[in-house]
Every structure is written in C-alpha cells, then in structure tokens.
Amino acid sequence: MMSSRFTAIKESQNRNAIAIQENGRRSDLFGVNVFNEKKMLQYLTKDAFEGLKGAMDSGSKIDRKIADQVAEAIKGWAISMGATHYTHWFQPLTGSTAEKHDAFFDLMPDGTALEKFGGGQLVQQEPDASSFPSGGIRNTFEARGYTAWDPSSPAFIYGTTLCIPTIFVSYTGEALDNKAPLLRALGAVDEAATAVAKYFDKTVTKVNATLGWEQEYFLIDKALAYSRPDIMMTGRTLVGETPAKGQQLDDHYFGVIPSRVLSFMSDLEKECTKLGIPVKTRHNEVAPNQFELAPVFEEANLAIDHNLLLMDVMDKIADKHHFKVLFHEKPFAGINGSGKHNNWSLQTNTGVNLLSPGSTPMKNLQFLTFFINTIKAVNTYEELLRSSIASASNDHRLGANEAPPAIFSIFVGTQLSNVLDELEGVSKGKLSPEEKTELKLNVVGKIPEILMDNTDRNRTSPFAFTGNKFEMRGVGSKTNCAKPMTILNTIVAKQLKDFKKEVDALVDKKNLKKDEAVFNVLREYIKTSKRIRFDGDGYSVEWENEAKRRKLSNNKNTPEALEVLTSKDSIALFESMDVMSEVEVGARQEVDLENYIMHLQIEGRVYNELVYGYILPSALEYQNKLIKNVSGLKEIYGAAHKKFTEGQLTMIEEIAEHVVSIKKMVDAMADARKKANALKDTKKKAKSYCFDVKPYFCEIRSHSDKLEKLMDNTLWPLTKYRELLFIE
C-alpha cells in the first residue's frame, strides 16, 4: 500500500517544466479558431452576414435560405482549418457541457464521398436526451430532445471538431439545459434596462449584461492526485491531517509562480487566445498550489460559454503538463477553498456602463437608478439568489471563514451609504428649486469624487459594489455561472419593470417631472431595502444575530437553500418574466437535489473504501509492529519491561480506540445511507443525507487524521497534505 504513495512522490519530484514556444503577439492569435465577425465578412454573402448579425444582435430569426448559406460558409472555413467533425455543444443540467461528434463526411446514393453540412445540421440536431437529468420533465424511455443553434455565441474549432453553441430542449419545448433560461433572462433584462435607460438617453436601443468571472483552482501533480482514491472519485480529500505549515505565512499569495505552473499557464493562455477567450490575469492564490486566472469582461452569455470551455481546456492542458486541476470548492481541509467571483454590470449599445457614475448630475442619476434598483432586487430576492450557488461542494466553503457567509448582504462602502442616507431624506412629491440644486450639486454631483476615494473592499460580503460593477462572491469554482446569472438578471429585470411602472405613474397621475419622479421612487427603495446593506464583518456572530433580526435568510446547506425555488413568489417571478415555467423551475430543484444526494452518496462509498481498504489495514499493521516491539522488550527485560514500553502500550491503546471508533462510524454511516436511500421523496432524501449521513463524515475524518499523526510515516498509505500541497 505504501508503494503507490512513494512511487507517486518520486515520479512527481522528477518532473521538469515543459518549454512553451511564444511566437509573436497574443493579439495576432486571438480568435483564430473562432468564426467571428472577421471570418463572417470573409466567408459570407452580404445577405447572409446581415441575417446572422441581426440574429446575434437582436435575436431575430434566421430563415432557412440564410441558414444554408451560413452553414456552407462555416463548413468551408472549418475544413480549411483542419476540422473533420462538427458537434452541437450544449449545457445539460449536469453542470458541465456535452457534445456528440458527427463527421462532415457523407456518401451520396451513387457511392460518391463528399463533405456535407447544411442549414438543417447547423440549426437543429436531435441528441438522445434519455440519459441527461431532466427533473421529471420526461421519462427515461422518452429519448427525444433537441439542440438548437445559439447564433449569439460564435462557433469555434476545438481540436478537429467544429463546436456550435446550442440550447437543449425537450420534445415538448421545456428547457433541459442552463443556457435557454439564461438567454431568456438576458432578454428580459435587456428589455427592462433599455426602457429605463431611455429616461436618460433616447438613443439607447439595447442593454447587455456583462460578466467577468475569476476562476480559482488547485493544481496538483498528476501522479500524486492519482494516488488518492478520494481525489479521483470526489474531487477532494476526504481525510488528511493538516500539515505543520499551511497558508499561515501568507507566502504563496501573489508569490513567484513555480516554473512548471507558469509553463502550464502559458500553454493554457495560448490555447485560450486561439479560442477567443480573453484571459488576462494570472497569479498565485492564498493556499499552497492554488491559483487564479481572470479574463476581460464580456457579454454574459459569451462569458459563460468561455468559462465552461476554459475548464475543459484546463483539464486537457493540465494532463499534458502532468498536473490534475481541482475545481472542487474545498479540496483540502484547513486551507482556503476555491470560488469563482462573478463581476456583473449592465452596458448600453452606446458604450455606457450603467453602474458607472458619469460626469454630469443627470448621468449620476442614471447610475443611482440602476445601482439602487439592483440593491432593491437583491433585497427582495436574496434567498432566491442564495439558492443559485447551492451545491454539496460549495456547502463546505460558504461561511467557512474564507468565503462570503450563507447570509446574503450588500456592501456599498461608507461614502455611498452616506449618499443613500441623504437621498432618503428627499421630499415627497414635487421638489423645490433649492432642493433640486442641492441634490444635483452636493449629493448626486459628487459621486465620481466619492468613488475615486472609495477603494476599500469587504471580502466577507457576498454581493459587493466595487466601483463600476457588483461582485457576487459566493459562486463556487466549478459552478456553471449560468445559474446565478439567470437569477440575478431575472430579478433585476423584474425590479426595473416595476420601477418604470412606478415612475411613469407619478409622471402621468401626479404631474411630477421625470427627475422628481425618479427621486421619489428611489427614496422609497432606499428605505425598504436598508436591511440588505451591511458593511461590517460577515463572519461575526453579531452579524448573524443582526441578520436574523432583519429577517434575512441564513440557509447553511443545500436542501434548505433550494426550498425557495418552488415558492409561489419564485414561480410567479420566473413566469412573469418568461424565463422559466413552473415545470422547468420544479425540474431544476429536483435535479439539484438529486445531484446533492449523489455527491454525498459517492463520498460515503469512498469513505467505506478508504477505511477498509487503506486506513484500517495500515493502522493494524503498525499496531502489530508495536505489539511485536513490546513482546521483544518483555522477552529481554521480563517484568522490568514496563518502564521501556509505556509509550508503545499507550500508542497501541490509542490506535485500538481509533480503529474501533472509525469502524463503528463507517458501519453506522452505511446504515444511515441505506435508510436515506429507502426514502422516495427527493426532498426528504436530501435532508436525510444532509442531517443523518453527512455528520458521520467529520467523525470518520477526525479519527483517521489522528491515526495519521500516530502512525509510522512509511506505513501511511495515502499521499499526505504536505506532499500534495508543497510538491510543485
């Protein structure tokens, strides 16, 4: 058993960085494998280009004739780039991506071979949907599902395959993926935000939600990762004694990037650049062997596609460099886990960031409008937003003194809080000329100066305003960003629609001027959303008590966090915004609960394998070694042996106690799993796994880690934390 561990260590210590050739500027490589606008102009006719651009920019339908022309052009380009196959690339409810490759190659009736790809193959395919999670939307024996082309996200070549981003729907039209509801939510926020933006600029015709994600990850030598069954099966270490040194010296964060890792990063960035993923920042993170990369902000749908593609590329490039990427939110106990901060904003077709202050009072009023409406939206739907980041793996991270707590709150900073407090005092109804002047000059007009000095950040805030965007910090590192972005854009769209209705009513019925109406509505929003604003320490017990007093939700586990999805208010929200039907919402809750159950089920089985296949045999072997030592000393010294064997006898007893306890815990956990598995109701089963099964994991781990401390290093079978985290 020990040989695999030490063989892996030896193998990992003999690695060298792979040389990566850097040829010219990255800008010359950007998007070479993407059918972007430059390629469209080169390969499409004028009619086809205008039809495709219309679909990309405004969501207009593409007729079959144009689709055939686009398909022929894409095929010609792809084959010229060495592509042999094509696939509809989609996002089933598994959380990752899926693809089925078909060759361009085909045979005519007379046996003539040719490359074939038409509008029919581009626009729609029919993959087998029976094995994808559907949450009860369709039965397992009902195999039919459809993928439909999303022209707003450009096709790209990955390896020798043309990948066409698509949505995935059932035979009866319900969404079976994460992209379709996202596109609906983005359409809803576009419509609502455009209508409000026209108050301030009549030339605005479209508003895009933008997203900049920050991908954190661990990079472990492949041999070391493969030596751990728990890492291979669950993505995290289920046992492992914390090493003497972890992250307490803060010497890894922003430190010199190790040569092997830098080589991996360079190779990764090169491939990402070809695929049009605008990666920009790379650095060491807080924990040993933890890193981060971040791109330039993009339109949200494209940014999410790029993040999913990036994670797949990372896996492949890591394997080439003899690494294993760990995207699990908490792969190691005792050190920081990994997240994926989602930086969100709204941008008009005129190039204006609606969450960035301007140079005039009117532009700052526009900023305040979108800023305060976002706060109001999160205040109203904070529990629903929390549900979007719930998962078995993220439960280990949220509220664990490293990430935002499970309680949703908004950080805006002292200066902006003061501005909101002043606006709260705006007179009801018509404003006097003096009050208008005061507001425009000394409150609204000073916002750019305030933000210039407002550089402080609150890392414990789940939803923080950081100058020209909101940063949602609780998103897990392996989460598909489409889930939180669908909910965030939906709730903001709903809020903006309500805001416009209220403002228009004051203008039409109360004869208020537009700016007076805006100030009046914003004043009430500031009052009613005060409870969500918090600039203090999100980890403190005092805040938890205060949040309870403010009636903010505090759902610390996934089964509780997901309950809100099917509440009357949530379903009414999704249906009113045409984002999801009640059936689609219920299906997602069911899938997420099933996913939670299966993750804990797998971890429970792996614990069983680790304990009986690795930990107990090794512990008993070492115990027998100690017993043999005591017997030998007794044979030599007789009754006087006790003064020489006291330590060994104590260790023998301690090992025995841990062996007995760990066996009892594993067997009791197995019984709890059986009882949970017998439950038919998914919600009850998830709660049983959460409250009846999962608590055993910590107990088993505690005894295992104490055994690791007691035992001879050469006999411990599992690669240790110090080896996983400090062999670079």
XYZ file of C-alpha atoms in Angstrom:
728
model
C 0.000 0.000 0.000
C 2.798 2.389 0.774
C 4.494 1.789 -2.556
C 1.905 3.722 -4.624
C 2.324 6.796 -2.411
C 6.121 6.830 -2.512
C 6.230 5.890 -6.185
C 3.972 8.898 -6.891
C 6.198 11.188 -4.812
C 9.309 10.027 -6.648
C 7.610 10.452 -10.015
C 6.384 13.971 -9.171
C 9.821 15.081 -7.969
C 11.393 14.148 -11.299
C 9.179 16.478 -13.371
C 10.539 19.417 -15.328
C 8.696 22.361 -16.858
C 7.662 21.840 -20.488
C 9.033 24.572 -22.751
C 6.280 26.575 -24.462
C 7.109 28.474 -27.629
C 5.792 32.027 -27.694
C 5.567 33.204 -31.301
C 4.691 36.861 -31.711
C 1.935 38.855 -30.080
C -1.077 37.245 -28.448
C -3.336 39.692 -30.269
C -2.320 38.052 -33.567
C -3.542 34.684 -32.232
C -6.776 35.952 -30.735
C -9.804 34.158 -32.135
C -8.017 32.294 -34.945
C -10.189 29.241 -34.162
C -13.429 31.231 -33.893
C -15.950 32.004 -36.630
C -16.080 35.638 -35.531
C -17.194 38.785 -37.347
C -13.926 38.992 -39.265
C -14.464 35.453 -40.625
C -18.107 36.219 -41.356
C -17.143 39.145 -43.570
C -14.653 36.930 -45.355
C -16.876 33.878 -45.932
C -20.493 35.143 -46.007
C -22.503 36.942 -48.645
C -23.879 40.354 -47.694
C -27.408 38.958 -47.126
C -26.114 36.081 -45.035
C -23.892 38.394 -42.976
C -26.731 40.834 -42.266
C -29.097 37.981 -41.374
C -26.611 36.426 -38.992
C -25.675 39.778 -37.413
C -29.360 40.557 -36.899
C -29.807 37.263 -35.075
C -26.724 37.905 -32.956
C -27.599 41.485 -32.033
C -31.370 41.432 -31.718
C -32.378 37.782 -31.590
C -34.201 37.877 -34.931
C -34.916 34.567 -36.632
C -32.744 33.261 -39.444
C -34.652 31.854 -42.418
C -33.655 28.519 -43.935
C -32.038 30.046 -47.028
C -29.718 32.196 -44.904
C -29.045 29.232 -42.572
C -27.925 27.143 -45.558
C -25.555 29.907 -46.691
C -24.111 30.291 -43.190
C -23.685 26.528 -42.846
C -21.832 26.297 -46.158
C -19.552 29.168 -45.164
C -18.808 27.714 -41.716
C -18.127 24.305 -43.249
C -15.687 25.773 -45.750
C -13.857 27.694 -43.049
C -13.789 24.749 -40.627
C -12.430 22.293 -43.194
C -9.771 24.811 -44.228
C -8.728 24.849 -40.543
C -8.424 21.062 -40.415
C -11.802 20.213 -38.889
C -13.228 16.786 -39.734
C -16.280 16.721 -37.441
C -18.940 19.036 -36.041
C -20.945 18.979 -32.833
C -23.768 20.822 -31.143
C -22.100 21.968 -27.917
C -24.657 22.335 -25.121
C -25.082 22.645 -21.344
C -27.290 19.905 -19.874
C -28.321 20.091 -16.227
C -25.214 18.115 -15.224
C -23.442 21.468 -14.739
C -20.861 20.871 -17.474
C -21.031 20.639 -21.284
C -21.997 17.834 -23.647
C -21.247 17.037 -27.275
C -21.838 14.368 -29.914
C -19.458 14.447 -32.877
C -20.590 13.812 -36.460
C -18.240 13.752 -39.427
C -18.655 16.140 -42.343
C -18.004 13.032 -44.427
C -21.071 11.540 -46.120
C -21.964 9.242 -49.017
C -24.255 10.030 -51.925
C -26.671 7.359 -53.232
C -24.224 6.528 -56.025
C -21.430 5.934 -53.502
C -19.653 9.241 -54.107
C -17.943 10.561 -50.962
C -18.187 14.249 -50.028
C -18.169 16.662 -47.116
C -21.713 17.678 -46.243
C -23.105 20.211 -43.752
C -26.300 22.195 -44.349
C -28.616 24.603 -42.590
C -30.553 21.714 -41.058
C -27.457 20.365 -39.317
C -26.451 23.850 -38.187
C -29.791 24.987 -36.778
C -31.091 21.848 -35.043
C -29.971 18.369 -34.004
C -31.685 15.569 -32.103
C -29.376 14.004 -29.493
C -30.598 11.202 -27.223
C -31.935 13.011 -24.145
C -32.787 9.913 -22.118
C -29.593 9.819 -20.046
C -29.441 13.507 -19.183
C -31.057 14.758 -15.956
C -34.475 16.300 -16.561
C -36.032 16.514 -13.108
C -39.089 14.626 -14.265
C -39.788 16.709 -17.378
C -39.631 13.499 -19.411
C -39.419 9.781 -18.663
C -36.171 7.867 -19.172
C -37.659 5.903 -22.072
C -38.575 9.152 -23.845
C -35.316 9.786 -25.647
C -36.127 12.714 -27.884
C -34.569 16.094 -27.165
C -33.461 18.906 -29.454
C -30.413 21.132 -29.586
C -30.941 24.477 -31.319
C -28.238 26.875 -32.523
C -27.430 29.953 -30.429
C -26.050 32.401 -33.028
C -25.151 34.966 -30.340
C -22.218 32.768 -29.289
C -19.845 32.131 -32.218
C -18.888 28.670 -33.426
C -15.307 27.597 -32.767
C -12.896 24.799 -33.619
C -11.564 22.697 -30.762
C -9.046 20.113 -31.912
C -10.506 18.839 -35.175
C -14.146 19.496 -34.259
C -16.359 22.449 -35.176
C -18.311 23.296 -31.994
C -21.665 25.057 -32.373
C -23.069 26.514 -29.115
C -26.694 25.465 -28.679
C -29.609 25.309 -26.283
C -31.110 21.946 -25.295
C -34.878 21.478 -25.022
C -37.320 18.600 -24.620
C -39.693 17.307 -27.269
C -42.442 19.377 -25.622
C -40.323 22.548 -25.549
C -39.145 22.765 -21.915
C -35.533 23.743 -21.331
C -33.294 20.820 -20.379
C -30.200 22.973 -20.026
C -28.741 26.050 -18.327
C -28.355 28.184 -21.459
C -32.008 28.526 -22.544
C -33.211 30.129 -19.258
C -30.078 32.310 -19.248
C -30.849 33.664 -22.721
C -34.427 34.388 -21.660
C -33.204 36.214 -18.535
C -30.711 38.234 -20.581
C -33.501 39.143 -22.983
C -35.679 40.232 -20.065
C -33.016 42.458 -18.510
C -32.213 43.926 -21.935
C -35.840 44.926 -22.472
C -36.351 46.294 -18.938
C -32.996 48.110 -18.699
C -33.342 49.644 -22.162
C -36.739 51.097 -21.252
C -35.294 52.699 -18.099
C -32.085 53.857 -19.807
C -34.208 55.790 -22.307
C -35.174 58.123 -19.454
C -31.616 59.411 -19.659
C -30.591 58.747 -23.276
C -33.172 58.258 -26.045
C -30.546 56.741 -28.374
C -30.160 53.575 -26.263
C -31.659 50.603 -28.102
C -30.049 47.667 -26.298
C -28.514 46.818 -22.918
C -26.208 43.844 -22.412
C -25.428 42.234 -19.094
C -21.653 41.848 -18.816
C -19.742 39.310 -16.784
C -16.168 38.964 -15.666
C -15.500 35.730 -13.780
C -12.423 34.955 -11.684
C -11.549 31.251 -11.842
C -9.748 29.812 -8.820
C -8.311 26.289 -8.883
C -5.732 23.946 -7.363
C -3.013 22.343 -9.456
C -1.685 19.023 -8.137
C 0.875 16.721 -9.722
C -0.992 14.028 -11.651
C 0.831 11.105 -10.017
C 0.048 12.436 -6.545
C -3.611 13.044 -7.425
C -3.988 9.555 -8.916
C -2.538 8.044 -5.730
C -5.566 9.359 -3.797
C -8.840 7.466 -4.481
C -10.832 10.252 -2.824
C -9.441 12.952 -5.140
C -10.102 10.821 -8.204
C -13.666 9.883 -7.191
C -14.897 13.030 -5.428
C -12.526 15.844 -6.434
C -11.495 16.441 -2.822
C -9.582 14.827 0.041
C -11.975 13.105 2.444
C -9.220 12.539 5.014
C -5.848 14.136 5.656
C -4.041 15.629 8.632
C -3.338 19.344 8.275
C 0.415 19.897 7.763
C 2.533 21.962 10.144
C 2.712 24.657 7.509
C -0.333 25.656 5.509
C -1.138 29.187 4.364
C -0.486 30.948 7.682
C 2.690 32.687 6.477
C 0.847 34.301 3.526
C 3.891 33.481 1.394
C 2.044 31.919 -1.527
C -0.412 34.713 -2.359
C 0.929 36.738 -5.308
C 4.269 34.933 -4.878
C 6.609 33.820 -7.665
C 4.723 31.375 -9.893
C 6.506 27.957 -9.912
C 8.168 27.131 -13.242
C 6.030 24.066 -14.038
C 2.866 26.020 -13.236
C 3.987 29.002 -15.293
C 4.611 26.684 -18.237
C 1.097 25.258 -17.826
C -0.367 28.779 -17.618
C 1.464 29.937 -20.751
C 0.268 26.912 -22.702
C -3.273 27.399 -21.403
C -3.342 31.091 -22.300
C -2.093 30.322 -25.793
C -4.922 27.838 -26.407
C -7.495 30.147 -24.829
C -6.369 33.031 -27.015
C -6.903 30.937 -30.156
C -10.409 30.105 -28.903
C -11.246 33.771 -28.327
C -11.218 33.511 -24.511
C -9.693 36.866 -23.449
C -7.669 35.631 -20.452
C -5.671 38.467 -18.926
C -4.667 37.923 -15.283
C -2.844 35.038 -13.596
C -1.424 34.715 -10.088
C -0.838 32.527 -7.044
C -3.802 32.416 -4.678
C -3.736 32.226 -0.870
C -3.426 28.464 -0.355
C -0.399 26.408 -1.425
C -0.744 25.136 -5.022
C -3.843 27.330 -5.511
C -4.025 29.738 -8.451
C -6.380 32.097 -10.261
C -6.957 33.380 -13.759
C -9.362 36.038 -14.949
C -10.430 37.378 -18.366
C -11.513 40.711 -19.775
C -15.249 41.360 -19.207
C -17.590 40.073 -21.947
C -21.285 39.872 -22.718
C -22.659 37.448 -20.109
C -23.773 34.594 -22.404
C -20.428 34.535 -24.210
C -18.515 34.864 -20.929
C -20.295 31.811 -19.530
C -19.606 29.762 -22.666
C -15.973 30.790 -22.409
C -15.738 29.770 -18.758
C -17.154 26.323 -19.475
C -14.815 25.904 -22.420
C -11.902 27.142 -20.327
C -12.429 24.469 -17.661
C -12.353 21.763 -20.322
C -9.201 23.232 -21.888
C -7.607 23.447 -18.433
C -8.161 19.736 -17.865
C -6.525 18.832 -21.171
C -3.566 21.208 -20.854
C -3.007 20.130 -17.238
C -2.814 16.486 -18.302
C -0.191 17.403 -20.908
C 1.887 19.045 -18.144
C 1.364 16.085 -15.758
C -0.998 18.015 -13.498
C -4.512 17.427 -12.228
C -6.768 20.506 -11.947
C -9.048 20.500 -8.911
C -12.144 22.674 -9.361
C -13.806 21.411 -6.172
C -14.716 24.284 -3.864
C -12.977 22.683 -0.865
C -10.435 20.038 -1.909
C -8.362 20.402 1.286
C -9.423 20.969 4.884
C -7.737 23.684 6.903
C -6.849 25.962 3.984
C -8.838 28.176 1.640
C -11.199 26.693 -0.882
C -11.853 27.968 -4.400
C -14.542 30.256 -5.729
C -15.479 31.953 -8.955
C -16.337 35.604 -8.276
C -18.916 36.874 -10.774
C -18.426 40.568 -11.609
C -21.675 41.802 -13.157
C -22.748 45.036 -14.781
C -25.024 46.441 -17.499
C -23.772 48.172 -20.644
C -25.705 50.045 -23.327
C -25.201 49.762 -27.064
C -23.790 53.305 -26.847
C -20.920 52.021 -24.711
C -22.099 53.319 -21.325
C -21.683 51.203 -18.187
C -24.926 51.830 -16.315
C -23.249 51.076 -12.983
C -20.521 53.641 -13.512
C -21.010 57.288 -12.475
C -20.735 59.955 -15.169
C -19.518 63.495 -15.481
C -22.904 65.215 -15.054
C -25.686 65.091 -12.417
C -28.029 63.506 -14.986
C -25.552 60.704 -15.712
C -25.107 60.196 -11.983
C -28.871 59.980 -11.549
C -28.805 57.247 -14.179
C -26.086 55.466 -12.175
C -28.098 55.797 -8.951
C -31.187 54.460 -10.684
C -29.538 51.199 -11.726
C -27.448 50.991 -8.540
C -30.444 51.331 -6.202
C -32.693 49.102 -8.311
C -30.084 46.340 -8.138
C -29.931 46.696 -4.349
C -33.737 46.556 -4.203
C -33.801 43.445 -6.405
C -31.298 41.599 -4.212
C -33.153 42.706 -1.075
C -36.420 41.283 -2.409
C -34.964 38.019 -3.706
C -31.878 37.442 -1.516
C -32.938 33.900 -0.622
C -33.502 33.006 -4.262
C -30.078 34.374 -5.198
C -28.533 32.272 -2.418
C -30.175 29.165 -3.908
C -28.336 29.727 -7.209
C -24.957 28.930 -5.627
C -26.072 25.955 -3.523
C -24.302 22.623 -4.041
C -22.818 19.800 -1.985
C -19.303 21.020 -2.692
C -19.986 24.737 -2.112
C -21.554 23.923 1.275
C -18.014 23.242 2.522
C -16.947 26.763 1.549
C -19.788 29.194 2.260
C -19.419 30.681 5.696
C -16.155 28.836 6.359
C -14.166 31.964 7.302
C -12.709 32.311 3.832
C -15.670 32.963 1.574
C -18.831 35.018 1.958
C -21.278 33.720 4.573
C -24.510 31.987 3.647
C -26.362 35.189 4.614
C -26.760 37.466 1.597
C -25.969 41.145 2.169
C -24.665 44.034 0.053
C -21.542 46.085 0.693
C -21.588 49.584 -0.849
C -18.989 51.374 1.294
C -19.326 54.223 3.771
C -19.354 57.044 1.216
C -22.114 55.614 -0.957
C -24.053 54.682 2.178
C -23.925 58.364 3.131
C -25.264 59.316 -0.320
C -28.157 56.876 0.078
C -28.876 58.228 3.549
C -29.079 61.764 2.131
C -31.371 60.652 -0.703
C -33.619 59.007 1.866
C -34.466 62.499 3.059
C -35.763 63.709 -0.333
C -39.132 65.458 -0.010
C -42.214 63.559 -1.056
C -43.794 64.778 -4.281
C -42.570 67.882 -6.100
C -39.102 69.178 -5.211
C -38.347 72.831 -4.571
C -35.755 74.503 -6.843
C -33.411 74.769 -3.838
C -33.703 71.042 -3.043
C -33.099 70.107 -6.672
C -29.993 72.262 -6.773
C -28.721 70.805 -3.501
C -29.282 67.234 -4.741
C -27.654 67.778 -8.106
C -24.636 69.733 -6.874
C -23.823 68.376 -3.438
C -25.229 64.835 -3.447
C -25.556 63.375 -6.929
C -22.883 65.609 -8.439
C -20.168 64.466 -6.037
C -20.480 60.730 -6.669
C -17.457 60.443 -9.027
C -15.257 62.087 -6.372
C -16.623 59.738 -3.719
C -15.962 56.606 -5.764
C -12.459 57.792 -6.599
C -11.590 57.546 -2.894
C -13.837 54.604 -2.114
C -11.178 51.928 -2.663
C -11.801 49.864 0.479
C -13.120 46.329 -0.121
C -15.045 43.950 2.102
C -14.019 40.379 1.306
C -16.730 38.940 3.580
C -19.574 40.469 1.578
C -21.490 38.082 -0.697
C -22.547 40.911 -3.026
C -20.235 43.925 -3.082
C -20.228 47.069 -5.164
C -16.664 47.590 -6.376
C -16.703 50.907 -8.235
C -18.474 50.143 -11.524
C -19.889 46.646 -11.014
C -21.344 44.284 -8.439
C -19.232 41.332 -7.414
C -21.091 38.144 -6.451
C -18.516 36.290 -4.388
C -20.280 33.140 -3.255
C -20.248 31.356 -6.633
C -18.389 28.040 -6.420
C -15.311 27.348 -8.518
C -16.913 24.516 -10.510
C -20.344 26.131 -10.790
C -21.808 26.925 -14.195
C -22.182 30.725 -13.959
C -25.411 30.459 -15.955
C -27.275 29.500 -12.754
C -26.534 32.619 -10.664
C -26.552 34.868 -13.741
C -30.011 33.634 -14.759
C -31.447 34.516 -11.370
C -29.571 37.810 -10.963
C -30.619 39.117 -14.375
C -34.195 37.930 -13.854
C -34.636 39.704 -10.522
C -33.030 42.916 -11.813
C -35.273 42.830 -14.901
C -38.370 42.408 -12.724
C -37.274 45.251 -10.465
C -36.575 47.624 -13.365
C -40.003 46.883 -14.854
C -41.656 47.694 -11.529
C -39.548 50.852 -11.225
C -40.572 52.143 -14.653
C -44.222 51.484 -13.907
C -43.988 53.476 -10.653
C -42.093 56.383 -12.241
C -44.494 56.594 -15.189
C -47.456 56.581 -12.794
C -46.032 59.561 -10.845
C -45.377 61.457 -14.079
C -48.797 60.704 -15.588
C -51.018 60.867 -12.487
C -49.172 63.199 -10.100
C -47.765 65.558 -12.745
C -44.230 65.184 -11.406
C -41.284 65.871 -13.646
C -39.268 62.843 -14.626
C -36.309 63.532 -12.317
C -38.692 64.282 -9.421
C -40.498 61.002 -10.015
C -37.206 59.117 -10.159
C -36.016 60.670 -6.883
C -39.338 59.874 -5.206
C -39.303 56.211 -6.189
C -35.616 55.771 -5.353
C -36.216 57.304 -1.926
C -38.759 54.604 -1.085
C -36.483 51.853 -2.428
C -33.646 53.062 -0.208
C -35.928 52.836 2.823
C -37.359 49.413 2.012
C -34.018 47.804 1.134
C -31.998 49.048 4.098
C -31.908 45.596 5.720
C -29.746 44.122 2.918
C -26.978 46.728 3.292
C -24.135 45.732 5.600
C -20.537 46.951 5.563
C -19.198 45.026 8.563
C -17.671 41.606 9.231
C -19.832 38.947 7.616
C -18.279 36.193 9.745
C -19.180 37.671 13.133
C -21.738 36.150 15.485
C -23.086 39.659 15.979
C -23.926 39.904 12.271
C -25.621 36.523 12.287
C -27.840 37.694 15.138
C -28.429 41.049 13.456
C -29.293 39.343 10.138
C -31.854 37.222 11.957
C -33.371 40.387 13.428
C -33.500 41.881 9.906
C -35.274 38.689 8.705
C -32.567 37.802 6.185
C -32.359 34.124 5.273
C -29.479 32.009 6.568
C -29.656 28.709 4.702
C -26.428 26.908 5.561
C -26.957 23.791 3.475
C -28.186 22.926 0.010
C -31.515 21.170 0.829
C -32.653 24.214 2.829
C -31.293 26.704 0.292
C -33.157 25.070 -2.611
C -36.589 25.130 -0.965
C -37.251 28.709 -2.094
C -37.034 27.769 -5.781
C -40.582 26.412 -5.869
C -42.169 29.035 -3.608
C -45.164 30.913 -5.018
C -43.164 34.133 -5.266
C -40.289 32.463 -7.146
C -42.541 30.736 -9.655
C -44.531 33.945 -10.176
C -41.266 35.799 -10.817
C -39.952 33.343 -13.412
C -43.280 33.035 -15.184
C -43.955 36.776 -15.255
C -40.542 37.382 -16.850
C -40.938 34.449 -19.305
C -37.701 32.909 -18.021
C -38.978 29.541 -16.772
C -42.306 27.793 -16.346
C -43.369 26.165 -13.105
C -42.445 22.776 -14.609
C -38.950 23.990 -15.540
C -38.350 25.505 -12.095
C -39.507 22.347 -10.332
C -37.306 20.240 -12.588
C -34.237 22.265 -11.665
C -34.930 21.911 -7.984
C -35.324 18.155 -8.428
C -32.095 17.857 -10.426
C -30.123 19.938 -7.918
C -31.403 17.838 -5.015
C -30.609 14.598 -6.833
C -27.152 15.926 -7.601
C -26.653 16.761 -3.914
C -27.742 13.262 -2.878
C -25.490 11.528 -5.399
C -22.438 13.563 -4.387
C -22.861 12.615 -0.728
C -23.679 9.034 -1.688
C -20.442 8.749 -3.650
C -18.433 10.325 -0.819
C -19.958 7.852 1.640
C -18.936 4.924 -0.538
C -15.423 6.284 -0.925
C -15.128 6.644 2.846
C -16.004 2.965 3.114
C -13.289 2.094 0.565
C -10.671 4.278 2.265
C -11.342 2.915 5.737
C -11.488 -0.787 4.917
C -9.048 -0.798 2.019
C -6.369 1.610 3.243
C -6.643 3.121 6.728
C -7.553 0.166 8.967
C -5.133 -2.348 7.369
C -2.283 0.143 7.745
C -3.234 1.006 11.328
C -3.392 -2.657 12.286
C -0.061 -3.321 10.600
C 1.570 -0.563 12.638
C -0.189 -1.724 15.793
C 1.174 -5.249 15.240
C 4.636 -3.746 14.767
C 4.312 -2.029 18.164
C 2.997 -5.215 19.776
C 5.966 -7.126 18.411
C 8.293 -4.456 19.841
C 6.663 -4.719 23.286
C 6.836 -8.522 23.177
C 10.524 -8.374 22.297
C 11.323 -5.972 25.135
C 9.314 -8.096 27.571
C 11.277 -11.153 26.488
C 14.555 -9.322 27.163
C 13.695 -7.444 30.383
C 10.902 -9.503 31.872
C 8.780 -7.635 34.423
C 11.099 -4.625 34.147
C 9.983 -4.044 30.547
C 7.173 -1.683 31.598
C 9.421 1.317 32.030
C 10.617 0.802 28.420
C 7.224 0.019 26.823
C 4.906 2.549 28.433
C 4.867 4.751 25.310
C 4.295 1.833 22.944
C 1.452 0.458 25.059
C -0.224 3.877 25.137
C 0.066 4.113 21.346
C -1.313 0.574 20.947
C -4.343 1.549 23.037
C -4.861 4.832 21.161
C -4.707 3.052 17.808
C -7.174 0.452 19.079
C -9.582 3.158 20.233
C -9.463 4.931 16.881
C -9.819 1.646 14.967
C -12.904 0.708 16.983
C -14.429 4.186 16.616
C -13.744 4.557 12.915
C -15.234 1.122 12.171
C -18.348 1.927 14.207
C -18.743 5.248 12.413
C -18.337 3.783 8.924
C -20.822 1.000 9.642
C -23.310 3.436 11.184
C -22.886 5.748 8.187
C -23.602 2.838 5.822
C -26.804 2.079 7.753
C -27.831 5.737 7.591
C -27.270 5.707 3.826
C -29.491 2.656 3.453
C -32.285 4.375 5.378
C -31.887 7.541 3.312
C -31.881 5.570 0.051
C -35.179 3.933 1.013
C -36.929 7.311 1.033
C -38.921 8.019 -2.135
C -39.381 11.762 -1.700
C -36.313 13.568 -3.089
C -36.525 16.475 -0.622
C -36.722 14.121 2.358
C -33.882 12.008 0.988
C -31.656 15.070 0.516
C -32.334 16.208 4.082
C -31.622 12.718 5.385
C -28.268 12.696 3.620
C -27.568 16.182 4.976
C -28.544 15.624 8.611
C -28.245 11.832 9.095
C -25.403 10.737 6.775
C -23.056 13.686 6.341
C -22.299 14.207 10.075
C -20.506 10.850 10.111
C -18.012 12.177 7.538
C -16.437 14.581 10.038
C -16.264 11.909 12.736
C -14.600 9.396 10.416
C -12.173 12.041 9.228
C -11.272 13.056 12.780
C -10.297 9.516 13.788
C -8.464 8.910 10.504
C -6.437 12.108 10.855
C -5.473 11.200 14.423
C -4.324 7.793 13.201
C -2.229 9.511 10.542
C -0.493 11.535 13.270
C 0.183 8.439 15.368
C 1.479 6.159 12.645
C 4.858 5.465 11.123
C 5.132 7.745 8.072
C 6.375 4.876 5.897
C 3.248 2.821 6.637
C 0.626 5.522 5.982
C -0.883 4.542 2.606
C -2.412 7.844 1.440
C -0.387 10.712 -0.006
C -0.201 13.365 2.698
C -1.215 17.017 2.585
C 2.383 18.228 2.777
C 3.153 16.197 -0.358
C 0.008 17.209 -2.259
C 0.371 20.892 -1.427
C 4.097 21.546 -1.414
C 5.470 19.393 -4.223
C 5.267 21.815 -7.136
